[in-house]
Amino acid sequence: MGTCQPVGTGRNGKQDPRGDHKIRKGTPGTAPGSAPWIYKGDKETKVSEYDVVVVGCGLSGAIIARRLAEEMKKKVLIIEKRNHIGGNCYDYIDDETGILMNMYGAHLFHTNSERVFKYITKYGDWTRWEHQVVGLIDQQICPIPPNITTVNMLCGAQIKTVKEMDEWLSKTQVKYEDIKNGEQMAKSRVGPVLYEKIFKHYTYKQWKKYPEQLDKSILARIPCRNNFDTRYFGDKFQVLPKDGYTQFFVGLLDHPSIDVHLNTDFFKLKEEIPEGKLIIYTGPVDRYFASQGFETLEYRSINFHIERYMNYGFYQPNSVVNYPGKEVDFTRIVEYKHFLNQQTPHTVIVKETTTDKGDPYYPVLNDRNMNLFKKYKELADKEKNVHFVGRLANYKYFNMDQAILNALEYFDEHFLGKQEQKEAYDFVSDSV
């Protein structure tokens, strides 16, 4: 019999949209409470003694900090408002089940970039992991992204070859002279039946907007296989960190010229930062310029509903099961013990629902927000000695490999003066 916990009800009874996380004591890079806490450094060191202040300890901030310390011999202070390092990549051992799990949703690393893969393997060991996703559709467990098997199951087809699948797609794809929104983009790629069964309502649950209300770019990279491949990603490098993402960040931040302060609000500390100090800002750009009186940018966030089952075996047949239909309000269930084939008699699952409130995860790319971001971008370009780096500062959705490559190339251009051609991104969005 499984034991369950309602969403976000912790030991202190307070609601936390991130869920009822029970972090094992001694997890590295994690503050023991909510008070300002020094993960690395000396409390006697004043802000004025640092060469650079980095705001945010996610991928962008940590990578820029490491290169500033290592290649430019700068003394760097990273300040992070959360109680842990690693940004949204942060993971930990669940104290009740012994399972390694992510706090902010499953993170599957994939990239085609040789440079990115070479960089991450400098700071930890990684193991090959080809992620698969299935969806519960019409009471059937179907492969996602849709492939030949999915089409045969949902559309009553009898496709056997790549050629037959290409012919089926060509016939079912809706042709438009000028694609204007997300619905038209999706139908142009997978046709009306798969659009209705897999993407229409799932998109609404994720964005609280139907595809017709969203920019075409959001659904422009909908993956669809013309074969029997069940992998979610097709990238050359698909890996997970053997000891977890948090341990990877421990290695990335392991430099004597990098200090890290957790539970520390940049905007409360800002007055202590001497004028002209170099700042790397990776937080929300609208928060930085809140005093300007503009409206805020729109994001979607996620609530995580955690359930633990003791002596239960597996809850579901796959690490991730999507629920694209209207029958339930959650988008997917993640069962973490599948990842890295963790051996434990217990299990923990996380149901995910999206919301307009909470931590900013996905920028809502419509005309209103893009026009508003242009105003913030103009302000950011005028700000002296402040570099705006990363997804929140640039109002973009980055996969992990994109965030890493963006940080590496930003450093090359702005700190090393290199003007080399940037590497083209080739990716399937994690958000689909």
Coordinates of C-alpha atoms in Angstrom, one line a residue:
M1 CA 0.0 0.0 0.0
G2 CA 1.5 3.4 -1.0
T3 CA 1.7 6.4 1.2
C4 CA 0.9 9.7 -0.4
Q5 CA 1.7 13.3 0.4
P6 CA -0.5 16.2 -0.9
V7 CA 1.2 18.8 -3.0
G8 CA 3.6 21.1 -1.3
T9 CA 2.6 20.2 2.3
G10 CA 5.9 20.1 4.1
R11 CA 6.8 19.4 7.7
N12 CA 6.0 22.9 8.7
G13 CA 2.6 22.8 7.1
K14 CA 3.4 25.6 4.6
Q15 CA 2.4 25.2 1.0
D16 CA 5.3 25.1 -1.5
P17 CA 4.5 24.9 -5.2
R18 CA 7.8 23.0 -5.7
G19 CA 6.3 20.1 -3.7
D20 CA 6.9 18.3 -0.5
H21 CA 10.7 17.9 -0.9
K22 CA 12.5 15.9 1.8
I23 CA 16.1 16.6 1.1
R24 CA 18.6 14.3 2.7
K25 CA 20.8 16.0 5.3
G26 CA 24.3 16.8 4.0
T27 CA 23.2 17.3 0.4
P28 CA 26.1 19.5 -1.1
G29 CA 25.5 23.1 -2.1
T30 CA 22.3 23.3 0.0
A31 CA 21.7 25.8 2.8
P32 CA 20.4 24.3 6.1
G33 CA 17.7 26.9 6.4
S34 CA 16.3 30.1 5.0
A35 CA 18.8 32.5 6.4
P36 CA 21.7 33.8 4.3
W37 CA 24.3 31.1 4.1
I38 CA 27.9 31.0 2.8
Y39 CA 28.4 27.8 0.7
K40 CA 31.9 28.9 -0.3
G41 CA 33.9 31.8 1.0
D42 CA 34.7 33.9 4.1
K43 CA 32.0 35.9 5.9
E44 CA 34.6 38.6 6.5
T45 CA 35.1 39.3 2.8
K46 CA 33.3 42.4 1.8
V47 CA 31.4 42.7 -1.5
S48 CA 33.8 45.5 -2.5
E49 CA 36.7 43.1 -2.4
Y50 CA 35.4 41.0 -5.3
D51 CA 36.2 41.9 -8.9
V52 CA 32.9 40.5 -10.2
V53 CA 29.4 39.8 -8.7
V54 CA 27.4 37.1 -10.5
V55 CA 23.7 37.1 -9.8
G56 CA 22.3 33.5 -10.0
C57 CA 24.0 30.1 -9.6
G58 CA 22.4 28.3 -12.5
L59 CA 24.2 27.1 -15.6
S60 CA 24.8 30.6 -17.1
G61 CA 26.1 32.2 -13.9
A62 CA 28.2 29.3 -12.8
I63 CA 29.9 28.9 -16.2
I64 CA 30.6 32.6 -16.6
A65 CA 32.0 32.7 -13.0
R66 CA 34.2 29.7 -13.6
R67 CA 35.8 31.2 -16.7
L68 CA 36.2 34.6 -15.1
A69 CA 38.1 33.0 -12.2
E70 CA 40.1 30.5 -14.2
E71 CA 40.9 32.4 -17.4
M72 CA 40.9 36.0 -16.2
K73 CA 42.1 35.5 -12.6
K74 CA 39.1 37.4 -11.2
K75 CA 37.8 37.0 -7.7
V76 CA 34.1 36.2 -8.1
L77 CA 31.1 36.3 -5.8
I78 CA 28.0 34.4 -6.8
I79 CA 24.8 35.4 -5.0
E80 CA 21.8 33.1 -5.2
K81 CA 18.4 33.9 -3.8
R82 CA 17.5 30.2 -3.5
N83 CA 18.8 28.0 -0.8
H84 CA 20.9 25.8 -3.2
I85 CA 23.3 25.9 -6.1
G86 CA 22.5 24.6 -9.6
G87 CA 19.5 26.7 -10.5
N88 CA 16.7 24.6 -12.0
C89 CA 19.1 21.6 -12.5
Y90 CA 19.3 21.1 -8.7
D91 CA 18.7 17.5 -7.6
Y92 CA 19.0 15.6 -4.3
I93 CA 18.4 12.3 -2.6
D94 CA 14.9 12.0 -1.3
D95 CA 15.3 11.2 2.4
E96 CA 12.4 8.8 2.6
T97 CA 12.9 6.7 -0.4
G98 CA 16.6 7.1 -1.2
I99 CA 15.8 8.1 -4.8
L100 CA 17.8 10.8 -6.7
M101 CA 15.3 13.3 -8.0
N102 CA 15.1 16.8 -9.4
M103 CA 13.4 19.6 -7.6
Y104 CA 12.3 21.5 -10.7
G105 CA 11.2 18.7 -13.0
A106 CA 13.2 16.0 -14.9
H107 CA 16.3 17.2 -16.6
L108 CA 17.6 15.1 -19.5
F109 CA 20.8 16.3 -21.0
H110 CA 21.1 16.1 -24.8
T111 CA 23.2 18.0 -27.3
N112 CA 24.8 17.9 -30.8
S113 CA 27.5 20.3 -29.7
E114 CA 31.0 18.8 -29.4
R115 CA 32.1 21.9 -27.5
V116 CA 29.2 21.7 -24.9
F117 CA 29.8 17.9 -24.4
K118 CA 33.5 18.4 -23.9
Y119 CA 32.9 21.2 -21.4
I120 CA 30.5 19.3 -19.2
T121 CA 32.6 16.3 -19.0
K122 CA 35.4 18.3 -17.5
Y123 CA 33.5 18.6 -14.3
G124 CA 32.0 15.2 -13.7
D125 CA 31.3 11.7 -15.0
W126 CA 28.3 11.2 -17.3
T127 CA 26.6 8.1 -18.5
R128 CA 24.7 7.5 -21.8
W129 CA 21.0 7.7 -21.3
E130 CA 18.5 7.7 -24.2
H131 CA 15.3 9.2 -22.9
Q132 CA 12.0 7.8 -23.9
V133 CA 8.5 9.3 -23.3
V134 CA 5.1 7.7 -23.7
G135 CA 1.7 9.1 -23.5
L136 CA -1.7 7.8 -22.3
I137 CA -3.9 8.5 -25.3
D138 CA -7.2 6.9 -26.1
Q139 CA -6.5 4.5 -23.2
Q140 CA -3.3 3.3 -24.9
I141 CA 0.3 3.8 -24.0
C142 CA 1.8 5.3 -27.2
P143 CA 5.3 6.5 -28.1
I144 CA 6.0 10.3 -28.0
P145 CA 7.2 11.9 -30.2
P146 CA 4.7 10.2 -32.6
N147 CA 6.4 7.6 -34.8
I148 CA 5.0 4.8 -37.0
T149 CA 3.7 2.8 -34.0
T150 CA 1.9 5.9 -32.7
V151 CA 0.2 6.6 -36.0
N152 CA -0.8 2.9 -36.4
M153 CA -2.3 2.9 -32.9
L154 CA -4.1 6.3 -33.0
C155 CA -5.1 6.6 -36.7
G156 CA -5.9 3.0 -37.6
A157 CA -3.1 2.9 -40.2
Q158 CA -1.0 -0.1 -41.2
I159 CA 2.3 1.6 -41.9
K160 CA 5.4 -0.6 -42.1
T161 CA 8.2 1.4 -43.8
V162 CA 9.7 4.9 -43.8
K163 CA 8.4 5.4 -47.3
E164 CA 4.9 4.7 -46.3
M165 CA 5.2 7.0 -43.3
D166 CA 6.5 9.8 -45.4
E167 CA 3.6 9.3 -47.8
W168 CA 1.1 9.3 -44.9
L169 CA 2.6 12.5 -43.4
S170 CA 2.5 14.2 -46.8
K171 CA -1.2 13.4 -47.2
T172 CA -2.2 14.4 -43.7
Q173 CA -0.1 17.6 -43.2
V174 CA -2.2 20.7 -43.8
K175 CA -0.7 23.1 -46.3
Y176 CA -0.8 26.8 -45.6
E177 CA 0.5 29.7 -47.8
D178 CA 1.4 31.7 -44.7
I179 CA 1.5 30.0 -41.2
K180 CA 0.2 32.5 -38.7
N181 CA 0.0 30.7 -35.3
G182 CA 0.9 27.6 -33.4
E183 CA -2.2 25.6 -34.5
Q184 CA -1.4 26.0 -38.1
M185 CA 2.3 25.2 -37.5
A186 CA 1.4 22.0 -35.7
K187 CA -1.1 20.9 -38.3
S188 CA 1.4 21.6 -41.0
R189 CA 3.8 19.1 -39.3
V190 CA 1.6 16.3 -38.0
G191 CA -1.9 16.8 -39.5
P192 CA -5.3 17.4 -37.8
V193 CA -5.7 14.0 -36.1
L194 CA -2.4 13.9 -34.2
Y195 CA -2.7 17.6 -33.5
E196 CA -6.0 17.0 -31.8
K197 CA -5.0 13.9 -29.9
I198 CA -1.5 14.8 -28.8
F199 CA -0.8 18.5 -29.0
K200 CA -3.9 20.7 -28.8
H201 CA -5.0 20.1 -25.2
Y202 CA -1.5 19.4 -23.9
T203 CA -0.5 22.8 -25.1
Y204 CA -3.4 24.4 -23.4
K205 CA -2.6 22.6 -20.1
Q206 CA 1.0 23.8 -20.4
W207 CA 0.4 27.4 -21.6
K208 CA -3.2 28.1 -20.6
K209 CA -3.6 29.1 -24.3
Y210 CA -4.6 27.0 -27.2
P211 CA -2.0 26.8 -30.0
E212 CA -4.0 29.2 -32.1
Q213 CA -3.3 31.8 -29.5
L214 CA 0.5 31.2 -29.5
D215 CA 3.3 32.3 -31.7
K216 CA 4.0 29.7 -34.4
S217 CA 7.6 29.4 -33.2
I218 CA 6.5 27.6 -30.0
L219 CA 5.3 24.6 -32.0
A220 CA 7.7 25.0 -34.9
R221 CA 9.9 22.1 -33.7
I222 CA 7.3 19.5 -32.9
P223 CA 9.1 16.2 -33.3
C224 CA 7.6 13.5 -35.5
R225 CA 9.5 10.3 -36.4
N226 CA 9.1 8.7 -39.8
N227 CA 10.4 5.4 -38.4
F228 CA 10.0 3.2 -35.3
D229 CA 12.6 5.2 -33.2
T230 CA 11.2 5.6 -29.7
R231 CA 13.8 8.0 -28.4
Y232 CA 12.6 11.4 -27.4
F233 CA 15.7 13.1 -28.6
G234 CA 17.9 12.4 -31.7
D235 CA 21.0 14.2 -30.5
K236 CA 24.5 12.7 -30.8
F237 CA 25.1 13.1 -27.1
Q238 CA 22.4 12.0 -24.6
V239 CA 23.7 11.6 -21.0
L240 CA 22.9 12.0 -17.3
P241 CA 25.4 12.9 -14.6
K242 CA 26.3 9.7 -12.8
D243 CA 26.2 11.4 -9.4
G244 CA 23.5 14.0 -10.2
Y245 CA 23.4 17.6 -11.4
T246 CA 24.2 19.1 -8.0
Q247 CA 27.4 17.2 -7.8
F248 CA 28.3 18.5 -11.3
F249 CA 27.8 22.0 -10.1
V250 CA 30.0 21.3 -7.1
G251 CA 32.8 20.5 -9.5
L252 CA 32.1 23.5 -11.7
L253 CA 32.2 25.9 -8.7
D254 CA 35.3 24.2 -7.2
H255 CA 37.8 27.1 -7.7
P256 CA 39.6 29.1 -5.0
S257 CA 38.5 32.4 -6.6
I258 CA 34.8 31.6 -6.5
D259 CA 32.7 32.3 -3.5
V260 CA 29.0 31.5 -3.3
H261 CA 26.4 33.0 -1.0
L262 CA 22.9 31.3 -0.8
N263 CA 19.6 32.7 0.4
T264 CA 20.9 36.1 -0.7
D265 CA 18.7 38.6 -2.5
F266 CA 20.7 40.7 -5.0
F267 CA 18.2 43.6 -4.8
K268 CA 18.7 43.8 -1.0
L269 CA 22.5 43.6 -1.4
K270 CA 22.6 46.0 -4.4
E271 CA 23.3 49.1 -2.3
E272 CA 26.5 47.4 -0.9
I273 CA 27.9 46.9 -4.4
P274 CA 30.2 49.7 -5.3
E275 CA 29.2 51.7 -8.4
G276 CA 31.0 50.5 -11.5
K277 CA 31.5 46.9 -10.2
L278 CA 31.2 44.4 -12.9
I279 CA 27.9 42.5 -12.6
I280 CA 26.7 39.3 -14.4
Y281 CA 23.0 39.3 -14.1
T282 CA 21.1 36.0 -14.9
G283 CA 17.8 36.8 -13.3
P284 CA 14.5 38.0 -14.8
V285 CA 15.2 41.2 -16.8
D286 CA 11.8 42.8 -15.8
R287 CA 12.7 42.3 -12.2
Y288 CA 16.0 44.2 -12.7
F289 CA 14.2 47.1 -14.2
A290 CA 11.0 47.0 -12.0
S291 CA 11.5 50.6 -11.0
Q292 CA 10.9 51.7 -14.6
G293 CA 7.2 51.2 -14.3
F294 CA 6.8 48.8 -17.2
E295 CA 4.4 45.8 -17.1
T296 CA 5.9 42.5 -16.2
L297 CA 6.7 39.8 -18.7
E298 CA 4.5 36.7 -18.7
Y299 CA 5.8 33.3 -17.8
R300 CA 4.4 29.9 -17.1
S301 CA 5.4 28.1 -14.0
I302 CA 5.0 24.6 -12.7
N303 CA 3.5 23.1 -9.5
F304 CA 4.9 19.7 -8.5
H305 CA 2.6 17.3 -6.8
I306 CA 4.8 14.7 -5.0
E307 CA 3.5 11.2 -4.0
R308 CA 5.7 8.6 -2.3
Y309 CA 4.9 4.9 -2.3
M310 CA 6.7 2.6 0.1
N311 CA 7.4 -1.0 -0.8
Y312 CA 5.5 -0.5 -4.0
G313 CA 7.8 -1.4 -6.9
F314 CA 7.2 0.8 -10.0
Y315 CA 4.2 3.1 -10.3
Q316 CA 4.3 3.3 -14.2
P317 CA 6.0 1.6 -17.1
N318 CA 8.3 4.5 -18.0
S319 CA 10.2 7.4 -16.4
V320 CA 7.8 9.9 -18.0
V321 CA 4.2 9.4 -19.0
N322 CA 2.5 12.4 -20.7
Y323 CA -1.3 13.0 -20.4
P324 CA -2.2 15.0 -23.5
G325 CA -6.0 14.8 -23.0
K326 CA -8.5 16.9 -21.1
E327 CA -9.3 14.0 -18.7
V328 CA -6.8 15.2 -16.1
D329 CA -5.3 18.6 -15.3
F330 CA -1.7 17.5 -15.0
T331 CA 0.6 17.3 -18.1
R332 CA 2.7 14.4 -17.1
I333 CA 3.9 12.1 -14.3
V334 CA 7.6 11.6 -13.7
E335 CA 8.8 8.5 -11.8
Y336 CA 12.4 9.2 -10.9
K337 CA 13.7 5.8 -10.0
H338 CA 13.7 4.8 -13.7
F339 CA 16.5 7.3 -14.3
L340 CA 19.9 5.6 -13.9
N341 CA 18.1 2.4 -13.0
Q342 CA 18.0 3.2 -9.3
Q343 CA 17.5 0.2 -7.1
T344 CA 15.0 0.7 -4.3
P345 CA 11.8 -1.0 -3.1
H346 CA 10.1 2.3 -2.9
T347 CA 9.1 4.9 -5.4
V348 CA 8.3 8.6 -5.7
I349 CA 6.2 10.2 -8.5
V350 CA 5.7 13.8 -9.4
K351 CA 2.6 15.1 -11.2
E352 CA 3.1 18.4 -12.9
T353 CA 0.5 21.1 -13.4
T354 CA 1.3 24.5 -14.9
T355 CA 0.3 27.9 -13.6
D356 CA 0.8 31.6 -14.1
K357 CA 2.2 32.1 -10.6
G358 CA 5.5 30.9 -9.2
D359 CA 9.1 30.6 -10.4
P360 CA 9.5 31.7 -14.0
Y361 CA 10.1 28.7 -16.3
Y362 CA 8.7 29.2 -19.8
P363 CA 8.4 32.6 -21.5
V364 CA 5.1 33.1 -23.2
L365 CA 6.1 34.2 -26.6
N366 CA 3.3 36.2 -28.0
D367 CA 3.2 39.7 -29.6
R368 CA 2.5 41.4 -26.3
N369 CA 5.4 39.9 -24.5
M370 CA 7.9 40.2 -27.3
N371 CA 7.1 43.9 -27.8
L372 CA 7.5 44.5 -24.1
F373 CA 10.8 42.6 -24.0
K374 CA 12.2 44.9 -26.7
K375 CA 11.7 47.8 -24.2
Y376 CA 13.6 45.9 -21.5
K377 CA 16.3 45.0 -24.0
E378 CA 16.8 48.7 -24.8
L379 CA 17.3 49.4 -21.1
A380 CA 19.7 46.5 -20.7
D381 CA 21.8 47.6 -23.6
K382 CA 22.3 51.0 -21.9
E383 CA 23.2 49.6 -18.5
K384 CA 26.9 50.1 -17.8
N385 CA 29.1 47.3 -16.4
V386 CA 26.1 44.9 -16.2
H387 CA 25.9 41.9 -18.5
F388 CA 22.5 40.2 -19.0
V389 CA 23.1 36.5 -19.6
G390 CA 20.9 33.5 -19.8
R391 CA 17.3 32.6 -20.4
L392 CA 15.6 34.8 -17.8
A393 CA 17.7 37.9 -18.6
N394 CA 17.0 37.4 -22.4
Y395 CA 13.4 36.2 -22.1
K396 CA 14.2 33.0 -24.0
Y397 CA 13.6 29.3 -23.5
F398 CA 17.0 27.5 -23.4
N399 CA 17.6 23.8 -23.3
M400 CA 20.5 23.0 -21.0
D401 CA 22.9 22.7 -23.9
Q402 CA 21.8 26.0 -25.3
A403 CA 22.3 27.7 -22.0
I404 CA 25.8 26.3 -21.7
L405 CA 26.7 27.2 -25.3
N406 CA 25.2 30.7 -24.9
A407 CA 27.3 31.3 -21.8
L408 CA 30.5 30.0 -23.4
E409 CA 30.0 32.1 -26.5
Y410 CA 29.0 35.2 -24.6
F411 CA 32.2 34.9 -22.6
D412 CA 34.3 34.5 -25.8
E413 CA 32.8 37.6 -27.4
H414 CA 32.5 40.0 -24.4
F415 CA 35.5 39.0 -22.3
L416 CA 38.0 37.5 -24.7
G417 CA 37.0 39.7 -27.7
K418 CA 36.5 36.7 -30.0
Q419 CA 34.2 37.4 -33.0
E420 CA 34.1 33.9 -34.3
Q421 CA 31.0 32.5 -36.0
K422 CA 28.6 31.1 -33.4
E423 CA 27.6 27.5 -33.4
A424 CA 24.2 26.9 -34.9
Y425 CA 21.6 25.4 -32.5
D426 CA 20.1 22.1 -33.6
F427 CA 17.6 20.9 -31.0
V428 CA 14.2 19.6 -30.1
S429 CA 12.7 21.7 -27.3
D430 CA 12.5 20.0 -23.9
S431 CA 9.2 21.9 -23.4
V432 CA 7.3 20.0 -26.1

